[in-house]
Amino acid sequence: MSFDFDRDIRREGTQSVKYDARRVVFGGEDVMPLWVADMDFAAPEAVTSALVERAQHPVYGYSLFPDSLYQSMIDWFATRHDWHIERDWILMAPGVVPSIHAAIMAFANPGEGIIVQSPVYPPFFSSVNKTGRRLIDNPLRLENGRYQMDLEHLEQCAAQGARMLILCSPHNPVGRVWEEHELRAVLEIARRHDLILLSDDIHCDLVLPGKRHLMLANVAQADDQVITAVAPSKTFNVPGLGLSALVVPDPDHRQALKQVFETLHMEQANPFSLTAFEAAYRSGGPWLDALLEYLQDNHRFVSDYLREHIPRISLIEPEGTYLLWLDCRGLGLSDAGLKAFFIKQAGLGLNPGISFGEGGSGFMRLNIGTRRANLQRAMEQLRLAVETTFSK
Ligand SMILES: Cc1ncc(COP(=O)(O)O)c(C=O)c1O
């Protein structure tokens, strides 16, 4: 089977956040969008044909989650991650972010502490702040070019009466795929402090060769308090369809979450989301394997280009996700200056590192989920901007 990830698909005018919000976010439309975490690639053909078939039935009424949908997910995780999920453990949710909000509401009272590990996906902060819980940051440490968890500090955070840790695994934006010893250490700390672990594994299928993603739930013991969020949205590039799942083995946790889900009316099934979800998990495997090869080449291209032509910017070597974390501290700019430099001098729309927390100061996040020709153009624009601005 062959897949054409080089195909030029125009996304302008499709109500795409990445493309059509550029004027608002970057002040103009002549900026190449390499920000929001979706990819510019066509979804697997099996997804598109299932959606077309569903659309041809002209009644789009209230829907149910069929058994076959649950089975598609159970089979995917058993096959790809050697993780065995029981049907009863699964709660469907419109998105991972709403699930994080719901879990915080279910397991922590207002004012109680929730730990996050910055720099991290910004909704982790806002889900804590907006629900009136107390944000406890356990910053990651950059050591010899690789991010590490500060486990001693995590233990101190947990001892402050925290209720929950939201783990990002693999980690957006720093690209770490956590190793077994790291996950085990987190589990031990959680056990000692009665901490609930909400593991956001939305990027679990997007791992570079040589790395293996471990589901925290698979490393955990039966009585550990682990809840896992997964979705086909990043894996198969269907995030706009909005459907995810929480895997909650503990019946009391499930009950507490179900109550919040009901209160927020989060259980509604969209006929298109559920169609895409099942088709992706059932038939998307070969597409994903080809995608991972393409992403690996994109990563290599950027890595080589920066090393050869833009040594002032260095890449934190990614282990997973299609998001690259660029260390731009060598440019010597403030965060506002760095953002403006990328937009105005380089014509590139990336996510400023500072939006992921203070530890992201001086960094930019680059989305490589796009065709290689775009990345080539982006790197050339960046090289030219750096050479003209910092020539002396
Ligand atoms: C770590 C992480 N969690 C959750 C999401 C978004 O999930 P959803 O669209 O299902 O709310 C993203 C998207 O970038 C992400 O990177």
XYZ file of C-alpha atoms and ligand atoms in Angstrom:
408
model
C 0.000 0.000 0.000
C 1.358 3.451 -0.772
C 0.413 6.765 0.770
C 1.158 10.188 -0.617
C 2.193 12.433 2.233
C 3.736 14.838 -0.287
C 0.344 15.709 -1.742
C -0.357 19.435 -1.606
C -3.763 19.830 0.028
C -4.920 23.418 0.335
C -6.508 23.928 3.733
C -7.271 27.634 3.472
C -10.984 28.323 3.665
C -11.817 25.012 5.349
C -12.413 26.687 8.734
C -9.040 25.337 9.793
C -7.721 26.911 13.002
C -4.158 26.377 11.814
C -4.707 28.214 8.519
C -7.784 30.383 8.854
C -6.954 31.921 12.251
C -3.598 33.232 11.040
C -4.741 36.829 10.698
C -5.943 36.875 14.285
C -3.016 34.942 15.763
C -0.070 36.146 13.676
C -1.421 39.423 12.298
C -1.449 38.270 8.667
C -2.027 35.416 6.279
C 1.409 35.345 4.668
C 2.795 33.288 7.543
C 3.459 29.571 7.003
C 1.427 27.829 9.716
C 3.487 25.325 11.677
C 1.678 25.629 14.986
C -1.614 23.946 16.167
C -1.169 20.172 16.612
C -2.917 18.824 13.578
C -1.225 17.595 10.409
C -1.640 18.715 6.806
C -2.048 15.115 5.590
C -5.203 13.418 4.333
C -6.673 11.054 6.915
C -6.552 7.319 6.125
C -8.711 6.416 3.141
C -10.710 3.994 5.301
C -11.785 6.916 7.482
C -12.851 9.065 4.551
C -14.845 6.304 2.896
C -16.581 5.380 6.165
C -17.521 9.044 6.657
C -18.820 9.373 3.093
C -20.880 6.237 3.504
C -22.340 7.507 6.772
C -23.050 10.929 5.255
C -25.031 9.272 2.501
C -27.571 8.137 5.038
C -29.401 11.450 5.292
C -30.606 11.256 8.887
C -28.080 12.521 11.404
C -29.943 11.848 14.611
C -28.856 11.190 18.190
C -26.521 8.230 18.166
C -25.166 5.465 20.347
C -21.642 4.172 20.750
C -21.856 0.697 19.239
C -20.083 -2.328 20.712
C -17.981 -2.518 17.550
C -16.515 0.918 18.344
C -15.336 -0.196 21.774
C -13.964 -3.393 20.260
C -11.975 -1.471 17.633
C -10.211 0.457 20.386
C -9.683 -2.627 22.566
C -8.135 -4.463 19.597
C -5.906 -1.511 18.669
C -4.399 -1.205 22.133
C -4.009 -4.960 22.560
C -2.215 -5.256 19.233
C -0.165 -2.072 19.200
C 0.535 -1.560 22.891
C 0.031 -4.974 24.434
C -2.459 -3.246 26.728
C -5.603 -5.183 27.580
C -8.602 -3.019 28.258
C -11.953 -4.248 29.527
C -15.025 -2.882 27.794
C -16.459 -1.640 31.120
C -13.417 0.506 31.826
C -14.019 2.800 28.840
C -15.819 6.142 29.086
C -16.248 7.961 25.789
C -15.701 11.726 25.855
C -15.738 14.480 23.238
C -12.060 15.276 23.785
C -9.106 14.730 26.052
C -9.189 18.315 27.303
C -12.843 18.071 28.446
C -11.913 14.750 30.095
C -9.095 16.404 32.014
C -11.507 19.083 33.233
C -14.031 16.402 34.217
C -11.403 14.365 36.079
C -10.244 17.403 38.021
C -13.833 18.146 39.010
C -14.419 14.522 39.966
C -11.315 13.974 42.090
C -10.232 17.297 43.604
C -12.173 19.867 45.571
C -11.721 23.553 44.802
C -8.407 24.701 46.265
C -6.861 21.209 46.226
C -3.622 20.687 44.376
C -3.071 19.247 40.906
C 0.489 18.655 39.678
C 1.615 19.323 36.111
C 5.097 19.036 34.615
C 5.971 22.159 32.668
C 6.766 23.124 29.997
C 3.563 21.392 28.983
C 0.471 21.563 26.757
C -1.220 24.797 27.952
C -4.724 23.366 28.678
C -3.123 21.411 31.533
C -2.644 24.730 33.324
C -5.994 26.203 32.352
C -7.957 23.086 33.316
C -6.595 23.471 36.847
C -6.937 27.243 37.025
C -10.375 27.450 35.435
C -11.823 24.860 37.772
C -10.474 26.721 40.816
C -8.029 24.017 41.862
C -4.461 24.781 42.929
C -1.774 24.428 40.288
C 1.414 22.753 41.509
C 4.241 22.796 38.995
C 6.896 20.109 38.936
C 9.098 21.538 36.160
C 11.011 19.170 33.938
C 14.791 19.613 33.960
C 16.840 19.960 30.824
C 20.017 17.961 31.367
C 22.552 17.477 28.584
C 19.948 18.220 25.926
C 17.337 15.806 27.297
C 14.396 16.575 29.555
C 14.090 14.629 32.791
C 11.489 14.507 35.512
C 12.586 16.003 38.819
C 11.393 13.107 40.970
C 12.640 14.533 44.257
C 10.662 17.681 43.638
C 7.659 15.604 42.493
C 7.686 13.862 45.844
C 7.670 17.251 47.586
C 4.778 18.414 45.391
C 2.817 15.258 46.158
C 3.446 15.748 49.877
C 1.713 19.147 49.720
C -1.644 17.384 49.717
C -1.914 17.162 45.920
C -4.803 15.029 44.669
C -3.680 14.326 41.146
C -0.806 14.432 38.662
C -1.596 15.057 35.009
C 1.105 13.203 33.111
C 1.785 13.971 29.462
C 3.026 10.738 27.906
C 4.623 11.131 25.375
C 5.298 14.679 26.419
C 4.093 17.669 24.415
C 6.097 19.843 23.754
C 9.463 18.367 24.816
C 8.981 15.094 22.915
C 10.040 12.719 25.680
C 8.797 9.123 25.611
C 8.984 8.141 29.263
C 10.990 5.055 30.148
C 9.844 2.266 32.381
C 12.012 3.308 35.327
C 10.584 6.839 35.151
C 6.998 5.602 35.059
C 7.711 3.215 37.936
C 9.152 6.053 40.012
C 6.023 8.144 39.379
C 3.820 5.215 40.402
C 5.787 4.752 43.622
C 5.433 8.413 44.543
C 1.707 8.255 43.757
C 1.315 5.205 46.010
C 3.083 6.907 48.900
C 0.869 10.003 48.655
C -2.470 8.592 47.491
C -2.190 10.524 44.243
C -4.461 9.851 41.276
C -2.504 9.674 38.007
C -4.231 10.975 34.927
C -2.043 9.937 32.035
C -2.710 11.782 28.781
C -1.456 9.308 26.181
C -2.979 11.065 23.171
C 0.414 10.952 21.362
C 1.052 7.291 22.256
C 1.136 6.016 18.657
C 3.517 8.706 17.441
C 6.876 7.437 18.528
C 10.144 7.576 16.631
C 12.001 4.403 15.637
C 14.073 2.896 18.419
C 11.680 4.181 21.076
C 8.813 2.281 22.590
C 5.904 3.967 24.286
C 4.749 2.319 27.491
C 1.247 2.927 28.721
C 1.513 3.964 32.375
C -1.518 1.741 33.017
C 0.456 -1.234 31.733
C 3.359 -0.584 34.071
C 1.009 -0.021 37.028
C -0.200 -2.610 39.523
C -3.880 -3.482 39.699
C -4.547 -1.231 42.684
C -2.666 1.823 41.406
C -4.894 4.819 40.721
C -4.288 5.298 37.008
C -6.710 6.825 34.511
C -5.660 6.981 30.866
C -6.834 9.356 28.158
C -6.478 8.171 24.566
C -7.888 9.158 21.190
C -7.390 8.434 17.501
C -7.252 12.182 16.870
C -3.468 12.773 16.771
C -2.609 9.293 15.487
C -4.849 9.455 12.419
C -5.162 13.220 12.032
C -8.866 13.477 12.851
C -8.771 15.903 15.829
C -11.514 18.153 14.460
C -13.977 15.291 14.775
C -13.573 15.338 18.543
C -13.934 11.938 20.152
C -11.711 10.368 22.777
C -11.858 7.801 25.534
C -10.926 7.588 29.182
C -9.854 4.202 30.446
C -10.795 3.907 34.105
C -10.280 0.473 35.693
C -11.384 1.480 39.212
C -15.203 1.278 39.587
C -15.336 4.114 42.153
C -13.333 6.390 39.893
C -15.605 5.445 37.017
C -18.686 6.271 39.028
C -17.298 9.664 40.056
C -16.366 10.485 36.468
C -19.697 9.318 35.066
C -21.464 11.706 37.406
C -19.454 14.666 36.144
C -19.901 13.543 32.537
C -23.670 13.398 33.062
C -23.762 16.803 34.732
C -21.888 18.325 31.787
C -23.832 16.350 29.140
C -20.535 15.071 27.813
C -21.843 11.727 26.678
C -23.444 12.631 23.399
C -22.302 10.594 20.413
C -21.758 12.415 17.116
C -22.446 10.022 14.216
C -19.422 11.230 12.248
C -16.997 11.131 15.165
C -17.877 7.611 16.079
C -17.688 6.454 12.461
C -14.202 7.909 12.054
C -13.044 6.605 15.433
C -13.919 3.019 14.606
C -12.669 3.103 11.011
C -9.340 4.583 12.132
C -8.657 2.064 14.869
C -9.878 -0.815 12.708
C -8.126 -0.022 9.428
C -5.614 2.801 9.965
C -2.570 0.691 10.885
C -0.784 0.644 7.503
C -1.374 4.394 7.064
C 0.140 5.038 10.502
C 3.212 2.925 9.759
C 3.826 4.897 6.573
C 3.196 8.176 8.388
C 5.798 7.342 11.033
C 8.412 6.802 8.338
C 7.543 10.097 6.701
C 7.689 11.931 10.030
C 11.044 10.346 10.778
C 12.402 11.724 7.505
C 10.907 15.146 8.283
C 12.588 15.066 11.658
C 15.931 14.083 10.122
C 15.627 16.805 7.533
C 15.027 19.535 10.137
C 17.669 18.162 12.458
C 20.343 18.055 9.711
C 19.342 21.442 8.326
C 19.590 23.182 11.681
C 22.940 21.597 12.440
C 24.392 22.522 9.067
C 22.840 25.904 8.369
C 21.356 27.415 11.546
C 23.624 26.377 14.412
C 22.274 29.181 16.610
C 19.056 27.153 16.897
C 19.331 23.632 18.225
C 16.849 20.830 18.314
C 15.895 18.939 21.432
C 16.016 15.450 19.911
C 12.433 14.184 19.915
C 11.454 10.660 20.899
C 7.771 11.007 20.090
C 5.023 13.325 18.731
C 5.269 15.352 15.516
C 6.178 18.475 17.460
C 9.786 19.618 17.573
C 11.112 21.718 20.427
C 13.586 24.255 19.114
C 16.086 25.789 21.501
C 16.375 29.357 20.219
C 18.152 30.791 23.233
C 21.247 31.236 21.087
C 19.468 34.061 19.255
C 19.519 36.101 22.453
C 15.985 37.451 22.023
C 13.276 38.098 24.600
C 10.174 35.919 24.269
C 8.250 38.761 22.625
C 11.228 39.400 20.345
C 11.499 35.716 19.422
C 7.815 35.483 18.536
C 8.050 38.639 16.410
C 11.253 37.412 14.740
C 9.626 34.158 13.602
C 6.535 35.945 12.281
C 8.020 39.077 10.773
C 11.534 38.102 9.724
C 11.022 34.414 8.904
C 7.319 34.435 7.919
C 6.703 31.377 10.090
C 3.888 30.710 12.545
C 5.140 28.483 15.371
C 3.959 28.175 18.983
C 6.099 30.317 21.308
C 7.720 28.133 23.947
C 6.751 30.542 26.695
C 3.080 29.599 26.194
C 3.972 26.161 27.646
C 5.219 27.671 30.907
C 8.263 29.591 32.056
C 10.606 26.725 31.255
C 9.663 27.260 27.610
C 11.259 30.701 27.550
C 13.564 30.982 24.542
C 12.059 27.940 22.782
C 9.645 27.570 19.855
C 7.487 24.537 18.991
C 7.572 23.442 15.356
C 4.896 21.142 13.917
C 6.486 18.826 11.314
C 3.186 17.182 10.361
C 3.351 18.718 6.926
C 4.776 17.841 3.517
C 8.539 17.967 3.199
C 8.442 20.752 0.595
C 6.847 23.022 3.208
C 9.511 22.206 5.743
C 12.234 22.847 3.182
C 10.744 26.251 2.466
C 10.339 26.951 6.186
C 13.951 26.084 6.946
C 15.194 28.254 4.079
C 13.114 31.184 5.302
C 14.461 30.673 8.809
C 18.070 30.471 7.647
C 17.730 33.659 5.629
C 16.095 35.468 8.552
C 18.807 34.373 10.973
C 21.603 35.270 8.542
C 20.251 38.736 7.793
C 19.303 39.587 11.382
C 22.322 38.130 13.173
C 25.020 38.411 10.523
C 27.462 40.287 12.727
C -1.098 16.358 25.227
C -2.379 16.730 24.546
N -3.551 16.437 25.119
C -4.720 16.744 24.533
C -4.768 17.386 23.314
C -6.075 17.754 22.692
O -7.011 16.776 22.891
P -8.511 16.949 22.450
O -8.518 17.642 21.123
O -9.021 15.546 22.391
O -9.191 17.748 23.526
C -3.557 17.730 22.677
C -3.553 18.455 21.400
O -2.586 19.007 20.982
C -2.342 17.377 23.312
O -1.163 17.654 22.739
